[in-house]
CSV table of N, CA, C and O in Angstrom, one decimal:
chain,number,residue,atom,x,y,z
A,1,GLN,N,0.8,-1.1,-0.4
A,1,GLN,CA,-0.4,0.1,-0.4
A,1,GLN,C,0.9,0.9,-0.1
A,1,GLN,O,1.6,1.6,1.2
A,2,VAL,N,0.9,1.9,-1.2
A,2,VAL,CA,1.2,3.5,-0.7
A,2,VAL,C,0.6,4.8,0.7
A,2,VAL,O,-0.6,4.4,0.1
A,3,GLN,N,1.6,4.9,1.0
A,3,GLN,CA,0.7,6.1,1.2
A,3,GLN,C,1.6,7.2,1.8
A,3,GLN,O,3.6,7.2,1.5
A,4,LEU,N,1.5,8.2,1.5
A,4,LEU,CA,2.3,9.5,1.7
A,4,LEU,C,1.7,9.9,3.3
A,4,LEU,O,0.0,11.1,3.1
A,5,VAL,N,2.4,11.1,4.1
A,5,VAL,CA,1.5,11.6,5.2
A,5,VAL,C,2.9,12.7,5.4
A,5,VAL,O,3.9,13.1,6.2
A,6,GLU,N,2.1,13.7,5.4
A,6,GLU,CA,2.5,15.2,5.1
A,6,GLU,C,2.3,15.5,6.7
A,6,GLU,O,1.9,15.1,7.7
A,7,SER,N,3.4,16.2,7.0
A,7,SER,CA,3.3,16.8,9.0
A,7,SER,C,4.6,17.8,8.7
A,7,SER,O,4.9,18.5,7.7
A,8,GLY,N,4.0,19.0,9.9
A,8,GLY,CA,5.1,20.4,9.7
A,8,GLY,C,4.5,21.5,9.4
A,8,GLY,O,4.7,23.0,9.9
A,9,GLY,N,3.0,21.3,9.2
A,9,GLY,CA,2.0,22.3,8.8
A,9,GLY,C,1.6,23.2,9.8
A,9,GLY,O,2.1,22.7,11.2
A,10,GLY,N,1.1,24.7,10.3
A,10,GLY,CA,0.4,25.3,11.2
A,10,GLY,C,0.7,26.3,11.2
A,10,GLY,O,0.6,26.7,9.9
A,11,LEU,N,0.7,27.5,11.8
A,11,LEU,CA,0.6,29.0,11.9
A,11,LEU,C,1.4,29.5,11.8
A,11,LEU,O,3.1,29.4,12.2
A,12,GLY,N,2.2,30.8,10.3
A,12,GLY,CA,3.6,31.0,10.5
A,12,GLY,C,3.2,32.5,10.5
A,12,GLY,O,2.4,32.9,10.0
A,13,GLN,N,4.4,32.8,10.9
A,13,GLN,CA,4.5,34.4,10.7
A,13,GLN,C,5.2,35.1,9.5
A,13,GLN,O,5.9,34.3,9.0
A,14,ALA,N,4.6,36.1,9.0
A,14,ALA,CA,5.6,36.7,8.0
A,14,ALA,C,6.5,37.3,8.2
A,14,ALA,O,6.5,37.2,8.9
A,15,GLY,N,7.5,36.9,7.1
A,15,GLY,CA,9.3,36.7,7.4
A,15,GLY,C,9.1,34.8,7.8
A,15,GLY,O,10.9,35.2,8.1
A,16,GLY,N,8.5,34.7,8.6
A,16,GLY,CA,9.5,33.7,9.0
A,16,GLY,C,9.6,32.2,8.4
A,16,GLY,O,9.4,32.3,7.4
A,17,SER,N,9.7,31.2,8.9
A,17,SER,CA,10.0,29.6,8.2
A,17,SER,C,9.1,28.3,8.9
A,17,SER,O,9.1,28.9,10.5
A,18,LEU,N,9.0,27.9,8.1
A,18,LEU,CA,8.1,26.3,8.7
A,18,LEU,C,9.1,25.4,8.1
A,18,LEU,O,9.5,25.6,6.3
A,19,ARG,N,8.9,24.3,8.1
A,19,ARG,CA,9.5,23.1,7.0
A,19,ARG,C,8.7,22.1,7.2
A,19,ARG,O,8.1,21.3,8.4
A,20,LEU,N,8.0,21.5,6.5
A,20,LEU,CA,7.2,20.6,6.0
A,20,LEU,C,8.7,19.1,5.4
A,20,LEU,O,8.6,19.5,5.0
A,21,SER,N,7.6,17.6,6.3
A,21,SER,CA,8.0,16.8,5.4
A,21,SER,C,7.3,16.2,5.0
A,21,SER,O,5.6,16.1,5.6
A,22,CYS,N,7.4,14.7,4.4
A,22,CYS,CA,6.5,14.1,3.4
A,22,CYS,C,6.9,12.8,4.2
A,22,CYS,O,8.2,12.4,3.5
A,23,ALA,N,6.7,11.7,4.3
A,23,ALA,CA,7.0,10.9,5.2
A,23,ALA,C,6.2,9.0,3.7
A,23,ALA,O,5.3,9.3,4.0
A,24,ALA,N,6.8,8.6,2.9
A,24,ALA,CA,6.4,7.7,2.2
A,24,ALA,C,6.5,6.4,2.6
A,24,ALA,O,8.0,5.7,3.1
A,25,SER,N,6.0,5.3,2.1
A,25,SER,CA,5.7,4.4,2.3
A,25,SER,C,4.8,3.6,1.0
A,25,SER,O,4.0,3.8,0.5
A,26,GLY,N,5.3,1.9,0.8
A,26,GLY,CA,4.4,1.5,-0.2
A,26,GLY,C,5.2,1.5,-1.0
A,26,GLY,O,4.7,1.1,-2.4
A,27,ILE,N,6.7,2.3,-1.8
A,27,ILE,CA,6.9,2.1,-3.1
A,27,ILE,C,8.5,2.7,-2.5
A,27,ILE,O,9.0,2.1,-1.9
A,28,THR,N,9.0,2.1,-3.9
A,28,THR,CA,10.9,2.1,-3.9
A,28,THR,C,11.3,4.0,-3.9
A,28,THR,O,11.3,4.3,-5.2
A,29,PHE,N,11.1,4.4,-3.0
A,29,PHE,CA,11.1,5.8,-3.3
A,29,PHE,C,12.6,6.1,-3.7
A,29,PHE,O,11.7,7.8,-4.2
A,30,SER,N,13.1,6.0,-3.9
A,30,SER,CA,14.8,6.0,-4.3
A,30,SER,C,14.5,6.6,-6.0
A,30,SER,O,14.8,7.8,-6.0
A,31,ILE,N,13.5,6.0,-6.4
A,31,ILE,CA,13.7,5.9,-8.2
A,31,ILE,C,12.5,7.0,-8.7
A,31,ILE,O,12.2,7.2,-9.6
A,32,TYR,N,11.4,7.7,-8.1
A,32,TYR,CA,10.4,8.6,-8.3
A,32,TYR,C,11.3,10.4,-7.9
A,32,TYR,O,11.5,10.6,-7.2
A,33,THR,N,10.5,11.1,-9.2
A,33,THR,CA,10.3,13.0,-8.5
A,33,THR,C,9.2,12.3,-7.5
A,33,THR,O,7.9,12.2,-7.6
A,34,LEU,N,9.5,13.3,-6.6
A,34,LEU,CA,8.7,14.1,-5.6
A,34,LEU,C,8.5,15.3,-5.7
A,34,LEU,O,9.2,16.7,-6.4
A,35,GLY,N,7.2,15.8,-5.6
A,35,GLY,CA,6.8,17.4,-5.3
A,35,GLY,C,6.2,17.4,-4.6
A,35,GLY,O,5.0,17.1,-4.1
A,36,TRP,N,5.9,18.7,-4.2
A,36,TRP,CA,5.2,19.3,-2.8
A,36,TRP,C,4.0,21.0,-4.0
A,36,TRP,O,4.5,21.4,-4.6
A,37,TYR,N,2.8,20.2,-3.6
A,37,TYR,CA,1.6,21.3,-4.4
A,37,TYR,C,1.2,21.8,-3.0
A,37,TYR,O,0.8,21.1,-1.7
A,38,ARG,N,0.4,22.6,-3.7
A,38,ARG,CA,-0.2,23.6,-2.8
A,38,ARG,C,-1.7,24.3,-3.5
A,38,ARG,O,-1.7,24.0,-4.6
A,39,GLN,N,-2.7,24.2,-2.7
A,39,GLN,CA,-4.2,24.9,-2.9
A,39,GLN,C,-4.3,25.8,-2.0
A,39,GLN,O,-5.1,25.5,-1.0
A,40,ALA,N,-4.8,26.9,-2.5
A,40,ALA,CA,-5.9,28.3,-1.9
A,40,ALA,C,-7.4,27.7,-1.5
A,40,ALA,O,-7.2,27.4,-3.4
A,41,PRO,N,-8.1,28.4,-0.9
A,41,PRO,CA,-9.4,28.4,-1.4
A,41,PRO,C,-10.0,29.3,-2.8
A,41,PRO,O,-9.4,30.2,-3.0
A,42,GLY,N,-10.4,27.9,-3.7
A,42,GLY,CA,-10.7,29.1,-5.0
A,42,GLY,C,-9.7,29.1,-5.6
A,42,GLY,O,-10.2,29.3,-6.7
A,43,LYS,N,-8.6,28.2,-5.8
A,43,LYS,CA,-8.0,28.1,-6.5
A,43,LYS,C,-7.7,26.6,-6.9
A,43,LYS,O,-8.1,26.0,-6.3
A,44,GLN,N,-6.5,26.8,-8.6
A,44,GLN,CA,-6.5,25.6,-8.9
A,44,GLN,C,-5.0,25.1,-8.2
A,44,GLN,O,-4.1,25.9,-7.4
A,45,ARG,N,-5.0,23.7,-7.6
A,45,ARG,CA,-3.7,23.1,-7.5
A,45,ARG,C,-2.8,23.7,-8.0
A,45,ARG,O,-2.2,23.7,-9.1
A,46,GLU,N,-0.8,23.6,-7.8
A,46,GLU,CA,-0.9,24.1,-7.9
A,46,GLU,C,1.0,23.6,-7.5
A,46,GLU,O,1.3,23.6,-6.3
A,47,LEU,N,1.9,23.7,-8.8
A,47,LEU,CA,3.0,22.9,-8.3
A,47,LEU,C,4.3,23.8,-7.8
A,47,LEU,O,4.6,25.4,-7.9
A,48,VAL,N,4.4,23.2,-6.4
A,48,VAL,CA,5.6,24.2,-5.8
A,48,VAL,C,6.7,24.2,-6.1
A,48,VAL,O,7.7,25.2,-6.0
A,49,ALA,N,7.2,23.2,-6.0
A,49,ALA,CA,8.7,22.4,-5.7
A,49,ALA,C,8.9,20.9,-6.5
A,49,ALA,O,7.8,20.0,-5.9
A,50,ALA,N,9.4,20.7,-7.5
A,50,ALA,CA,9.6,18.8,-7.6
A,50,ALA,C,11.2,18.9,-7.2
A,50,ALA,O,12.3,19.7,-7.6
A,51,ILE,N,11.2,17.6,-7.0
A,51,ILE,CA,13.0,17.1,-7.1
A,51,ILE,C,12.8,16.0,-7.6
A,51,ILE,O,12.4,14.6,-7.6
A,52,SER,N,13.6,15.0,-8.1
A,52,SER,CA,13.9,14.0,-9.3
A,52,SER,C,14.6,13.5,-8.4
A,52,SER,O,15.0,13.3,-7.5
A,53,SER,N,14.8,11.6,-8.9
A,53,SER,CA,15.0,11.2,-8.1
A,53,SER,C,17.0,10.9,-8.5
A,53,SER,O,17.6,10.3,-7.4
A,54,GLY,N,17.5,12.1,-9.4
A,54,GLY,CA,18.6,12.3,-9.4
A,54,GLY,C,19.5,13.6,-8.8
A,54,GLY,O,20.3,14.0,-8.5
A,55,GLY,N,18.1,14.3,-7.9
A,55,GLY,CA,18.3,14.9,-7.8
A,55,GLY,C,18.4,16.6,-8.5
A,55,GLY,O,18.2,18.0,-7.6
A,56,SER,N,17.9,16.6,-9.4
A,56,SER,CA,17.3,18.3,-9.8
A,56,SER,C,16.7,18.3,-8.8
A,56,SER,O,15.2,18.0,-8.6
A,57,THR,N,16.2,19.9,-9.1
A,57,THR,CA,14.7,20.4,-9.1
A,57,THR,C,14.1,21.7,-9.6
A,57,THR,O,15.0,22.2,-10.6
A,58,ASP,N,13.0,21.9,-9.8
A,58,ASP,CA,12.5,22.5,-9.7
A,58,ASP,C,11.4,23.5,-8.9
A,58,ASP,O,10.9,23.0,-8.4
A,59,TYR,N,11.1,24.8,-9.0
A,59,TYR,CA,9.9,25.5,-8.7
A,59,TYR,C,9.5,26.6,-8.8
A,59,TYR,O,9.7,27.0,-10.1
A,60,ALA,N,8.4,27.1,-8.8
A,60,ALA,CA,7.5,27.9,-8.8
A,60,ALA,C,8.1,29.1,-9.0
A,60,ALA,O,8.7,29.7,-8.2
A,61,ASP,N,7.6,30.1,-10.0
A,61,ASP,CA,8.8,31.6,-9.5
A,61,ASP,C,8.7,31.8,-8.2
A,61,ASP,O,9.3,32.9,-7.6
A,62,SER,N,7.4,31.9,-7.7
A,62,SER,CA,6.5,32.3,-6.9
A,62,SER,C,7.7,32.0,-5.0
A,62,SER,O,7.7,32.6,-4.5
A,63,VAL,N,8.2,31.0,-5.4
A,63,VAL,CA,9.1,30.7,-4.2
A,63,VAL,C,10.0,30.5,-4.3
A,63,VAL,O,11.3,29.8,-3.6
A,64,LYS,N,10.8,31.0,-5.6
A,64,LYS,CA,11.8,30.2,-5.3
A,64,LYS,C,13.0,31.4,-5.0
A,64,LYS,O,12.5,32.8,-5.2
A,65,GLY,N,13.8,30.7,-5.1
A,65,GLY,CA,14.9,32.0,-3.3
A,65,GLY,C,14.0,31.9,-2.0
A,65,GLY,O,15.5,32.3,-1.3
A,66,ARG,N,13.2,31.2,-1.8
A,66,ARG,CA,12.7,31.7,-0.7
A,66,ARG,C,12.5,29.7,0.2
A,66,ARG,O,12.5,29.5,1.2
A,67,PHE,N,11.9,29.1,-1.2
A,67,PHE,CA,11.2,27.9,-0.4
A,67,PHE,C,12.8,26.4,-1.1
A,67,PHE,O,13.3,27.0,-2.0
A,68,THR,N,13.1,25.6,-0.4
A,68,THR,CA,13.9,24.7,-1.4
A,68,THR,C,13.7,23.0,-0.7
A,68,THR,O,13.0,23.1,0.3
A,69,ILE,N,13.5,22.6,-1.9
A,69,ILE,CA,12.7,21.4,-1.3
A,69,ILE,C,14.3,20.5,-1.6
A,69,ILE,O,15.5,20.4,-1.7
A,70,SER,N,14.0,18.9,-0.9
A,70,SER,CA,15.3,18.2,-0.2
A,70,SER,C,14.7,16.4,-0.3
A,70,SER,O,13.8,16.9,0.4
A,71,ARG,N,15.3,16.0,-0.9
A,71,ARG,CA,15.1,14.4,-0.2
A,71,ARG,C,15.8,13.8,1.0
A,71,ARG,O,17.5,13.5,0.3
A,72,ASP,N,15.5,12.8,1.3
A,72,ASP,CA,16.3,11.4,2.0
A,72,ASP,C,16.1,10.7,2.0
A,72,ASP,O,14.8,9.7,2.4
A,73,ASN,N,16.7,9.9,0.8
A,73,ASN,CA,16.5,8.7,0.3
A,73,ASN,C,16.3,7.2,1.6
A,73,ASN,O,15.7,6.5,1.8
A,74,ALA,N,17.2,7.6,2.5
A,74,ALA,CA,17.5,6.3,3.3
A,74,ALA,C,16.1,6.5,4.3
A,74,ALA,O,15.9,5.3,5.1
A,75,ARG,N,15.7,8.0,4.9
A,75,ARG,CA,14.5,8.0,5.5
A,75,ARG,C,13.0,7.5,4.8
A,75,ARG,O,11.8,8.5,5.3
A,76,ASN,N,13.6,7.4,3.4
A,76,ASN,CA,11.8,7.8,2.9
A,76,ASN,C,11.2,9.1,3.1
A,76,ASN,O,10.2,9.4,3.3
A,77,THR,N,12.1,10.2,3.1
A,77,THR,CA,11.0,11.8,3.4
A,77,THR,C,11.5,13.0,2.2
A,77,THR,O,12.3,12.6,1.9
A,78,VAL,N,10.6,13.2,2.0
A,78,VAL,CA,10.6,14.5,1.1
A,78,VAL,C,10.5,15.9,2.0
A,78,VAL,O,9.4,15.9,2.8
A,79,ASN,N,11.1,16.8,2.1
A,79,ASN,CA,10.8,17.9,3.2
A,79,ASN,C,11.3,19.2,2.5
A,79,ASN,O,11.6,19.8,1.1
A,80,LEU,N,10.4,20.3,2.4
A,80,LEU,CA,10.0,21.6,1.8
A,80,LEU,C,10.7,22.5,3.2
A,80,LEU,O,9.6,22.6,4.0
A,81,GLN,N,11.9,23.4,3.0
A,81,GLN,CA,12.3,24.4,3.8
A,81,GLN,C,11.2,25.4,3.7
A,81,GLN,O,12.0,25.8,2.1
A,82,MET,N,10.4,26.1,4.3
A,82,MET,CA,9.9,27.5,3.7
A,82,MET,C,10.2,28.4,4.4
A,82,MET,O,9.9,28.2,5.7
A,83,ASN,N,11.1,29.6,4.0
A,83,ASN,CA,11.5,30.8,4.2
A,83,ASN,C,11.3,32.1,3.9
A,83,ASN,O,10.3,32.2,3.0
A,84,SER,N,11.1,33.4,4.6
A,84,SER,CA,10.8,34.3,4.5
A,84,SER,C,8.9,33.8,3.1
A,84,SER,O,8.4,34.4,3.1
A,85,LEU,N,8.7,33.5,4.7
A,85,LEU,CA,7.1,33.0,4.3
A,85,LEU,C,6.1,34.8,4.3
A,85,LEU,O,6.6,35.8,4.7
A,86,LYS,N,5.4,34.3,3.2
A,86,LYS,CA,4.8,35.6,3.1
A,86,LYS,C,2.3,35.1,2.9
A,86,LYS,O,2.7,33.3,3.2
A,87,PRO,N,1.8,36.2,3.7
A,87,PRO,CA,0.4,35.7,3.8
A,87,PRO,C,0.0,35.0,2.5
A,87,PRO,O,-1.1,33.7,2.2
A,88,GLU,N,0.6,35.0,1.1
A,88,GLU,CA,-0.2,34.4,-0.8
A,88,GLU,C,0.7,33.1,-0.7
A,88,GLU,O,0.0,32.4,-1.0
A,89,ASP,N,1.5,32.5,0.7
A,89,ASP,CA,1.9,31.1,1.0
A,89,ASP,C,0.6,30.1,1.7
A,89,ASP,O,1.2,29.2,1.5
A,90,THR,N,-0.4,31.1,1.8
A,90,THR,CA,-1.7,30.3,2.8
A,90,THR,C,-2.2,29.3,1.8
A,90,THR,O,-2.7,29.9,0.6
A,91,ALA,N,-2.3,28.1,2.2
A,91,ALA,CA,-3.0,27.2,1.3
A,91,ALA,C,-2.7,26.0,2.6
A,91,ALA,O,-2.0,25.7,3.3
A,92,VAL,N,-3.1,24.7,1.7
A,92,VAL,CA,-2.6,23.4,1.8
A,92,VAL,C,-1.9,22.5,1.2
A,92,VAL,O,-2.0,22.7,-0.3
A,93,TYR,N,-1.3,22.0,1.8
A,93,TYR,CA,0.4,21.8,1.2
A,93,TYR,C,0.2,20.4,0.6
A,93,TYR,O,0.2,19.5,1.7
A,94,TYR,N,0.8,19.9,-0.3
A,94,TYR,CA,0.4,18.3,-0.6
A,94,TYR,C,1.9,17.7,-1.5
A,94,TYR,O,2.4,18.2,-2.2
A,95,CYS,N,1.8,16.2,-0.8
A,95,CYS,CA,3.0,15.6,-1.4
A,95,CYS,C,2.3,14.7,-2.3
A,95,CYS,O,1.2,14.4,-2.0
A,96,ASN,N,3.1,14.5,-3.7
A,96,ASN,CA,3.0,13.3,-4.8
A,96,ASN,C,4.2,12.9,-5.5
A,96,ASN,O,5.6,13.4,-4.9
A,97,VAL,N,4.3,11.6,-5.6
A,97,VAL,CA,5.0,10.9,-6.6
A,97,VAL,C,4.5,11.1,-7.4
A,97,VAL,O,3.7,10.5,-8.0
A,98,ARG,N,5.3,10.8,-8.3
A,98,ARG,CA,5.2,11.1,-10.3
A,98,ARG,C,6.7,10.1,-10.4
A,98,ARG,O,8.1,10.0,-10.2
A,99,ARG,N,6.8,9.3,-11.6
A,99,ARG,CA,7.9,8.7,-12.2
A,99,ARG,C,8.8,9.2,-13.2
A,99,ARG,O,10.2,9.7,-13.2
A,100,GLY,N,8.2,10.6,-13.2
A,100,GLY,CA,9.0,11.7,-14.4
A,100,GLY,C,9.3,13.1,-13.7
A,100,GLY,O,8.0,13.6,-13.1
A,101,PHE,N,10.0,13.1,-14.1
A,101,PHE,CA,10.0,15.0,-13.6
A,101,PHE,C,9.5,16.0,-14.3
A,101,PHE,O,9.7,16.8,-13.4
A,102,HIS,N,9.2,16.1,-15.5
A,102,HIS,CA,8.7,16.9,-16.6
A,102,HIS,C,7.4,16.1,-16.6
A,102,HIS,O,6.8,17.1,-17.2
A,103,SER,N,7.0,15.4,-15.9
A,103,SER,CA,5.7,14.8,-16.4
A,103,SER,C,4.6,15.6,-15.3
A,103,SER,O,5.3,16.3,-14.4
A,104,GLY,N,3.8,15.9,-15.4
A,104,GLY,CA,2.9,16.0,-14.4
A,104,GLY,C,2.6,15.0,-13.5
A,104,GLY,O,3.4,14.3,-12.8
A,105,PRO,N,1.6,15.6,-12.2
A,105,PRO,CA,1.6,14.8,-10.9
A,105,PRO,C,0.5,13.4,-11.5
A,105,PRO,O,0.4,13.2,-11.8
A,106,GLY,N,1.2,12.6,-10.2
A,106,GLY,CA,1.1,11.4,-9.9
A,106,GLY,C,0.1,10.3,-9.4
A,106,GLY,O,-0.6,11.9,-8.7
A,107,ALA,N,-0.3,10.0,-9.5
A,107,ALA,CA,-1.4,9.2,-9.0
A,107,ALA,C,-1.9,9.5,-7.4
A,107,ALA,O,-2.8,9.3,-6.6
A,108,TYR,N,-0.9,9.6,-6.8
A,108,TYR,CA,-0.7,9.0,-5.4
A,108,TYR,C,0.3,10.2,-4.6
A,108,TYR,O,0.5,11.2,-4.9
A,109,TRP,N,-1.2,10.7,-3.6
A,109,TRP,CA,-1.3,12.5,-3.6
A,109,TRP,C,-1.6,11.7,-1.2
A,109,TRP,O,-1.8,10.8,-1.1
A,110,GLY,N,-0.7,13.0,-0.6
A,110,GLY,CA,-0.8,13.2,1.0
A,110,GLY,C,-2.2,13.4,1.0
A,110,GLY,O,-3.2,13.8,0.4
A,111,GLN,N,-2.6,13.1,2.7
A,111,GLN,CA,-3.9,14.1,2.6
A,111,GLN,C,-4.3,15.6,3.0
A,111,GLN,O,-4.5,16.5,2.5
A,112,GLY,N,-2.7,16.1,3.1
A,112,GLY,CA,-3.0,17.6,3.2
A,112,GLY,C,-2.2,18.2,4.6
A,112,GLY,O,-2.2,17.0,5.6
A,113,THR,N,-1.1,19.1,4.0
A,113,THR,CA,-1.3,19.9,6.2
A,113,THR,C,-1.4,21.0,5.5
A,113,THR,O,-1.5,21.5,4.4
A,114,GLN,N,-2.3,22.1,6.4
A,114,GLN,CA,-2.5,23.5,6.1
A,114,GLN,C,-1.4,24.2,6.4
A,114,GLN,O,-0.8,24.3,7.9
A,115,VAL,N,-0.9,25.1,6.0
A,115,VAL,CA,0.0,26.2,6.1
A,115,VAL,C,-1.1,27.8,6.6
A,115,VAL,O,-1.2,27.9,5.3
A,116,THR,N,-1.1,28.1,7.2
A,116,THR,CA,-1.3,29.7,7.6
A,116,THR,C,-0.4,30.6,7.9
A,116,THR,O,0.3,30.3,9.2
A,117,VAL,N,-0.5,31.7,7.2
A,117,VAL,CA,0.7,32.8,7.3
A,117,VAL,C,0.5,33.8,7.2
A,117,VAL,O,-0.4,34.6,6.6
A,118,SER,N,0.6,34.1,8.9
A,118,SER,CA,-0.2,35.7,9.7
A,118,SER,C,0.8,36.9,8.6
A,118,SER,O,1.6,36.3,9.2
A,119,SER,N,-0.1,38.2,8.9
A,119,SER,CA,0.4,39.2,9.1
A,119,SER,C,1.1,39.5,9.9
A,119,SER,O,0.7,39.5,10.6
């Protein structure tokens, strides 16, 4: 069974930092691209950051320079370090697994973790 569990969400302050983690089980973790997506109320779900099996990264323009995605294959985790938080970062953040770096999202999603950034 494939399972993705996000953690680390909560209330942050503008200009502050939060760190999200996603723990995966039921897959051969090291061969997959991992992505963080977010969805705000009334908005489309969007890609925030992705990291390939080889460590290549991709970021949305809105977060580049502020967020960092990383993976730990030994622990089957993918992390999102969020610095210089802005109120517009408020959303539910989801972890996703896919086979290709340049592909769209795969079939497996976590349940999401709420991030709220206050002014």
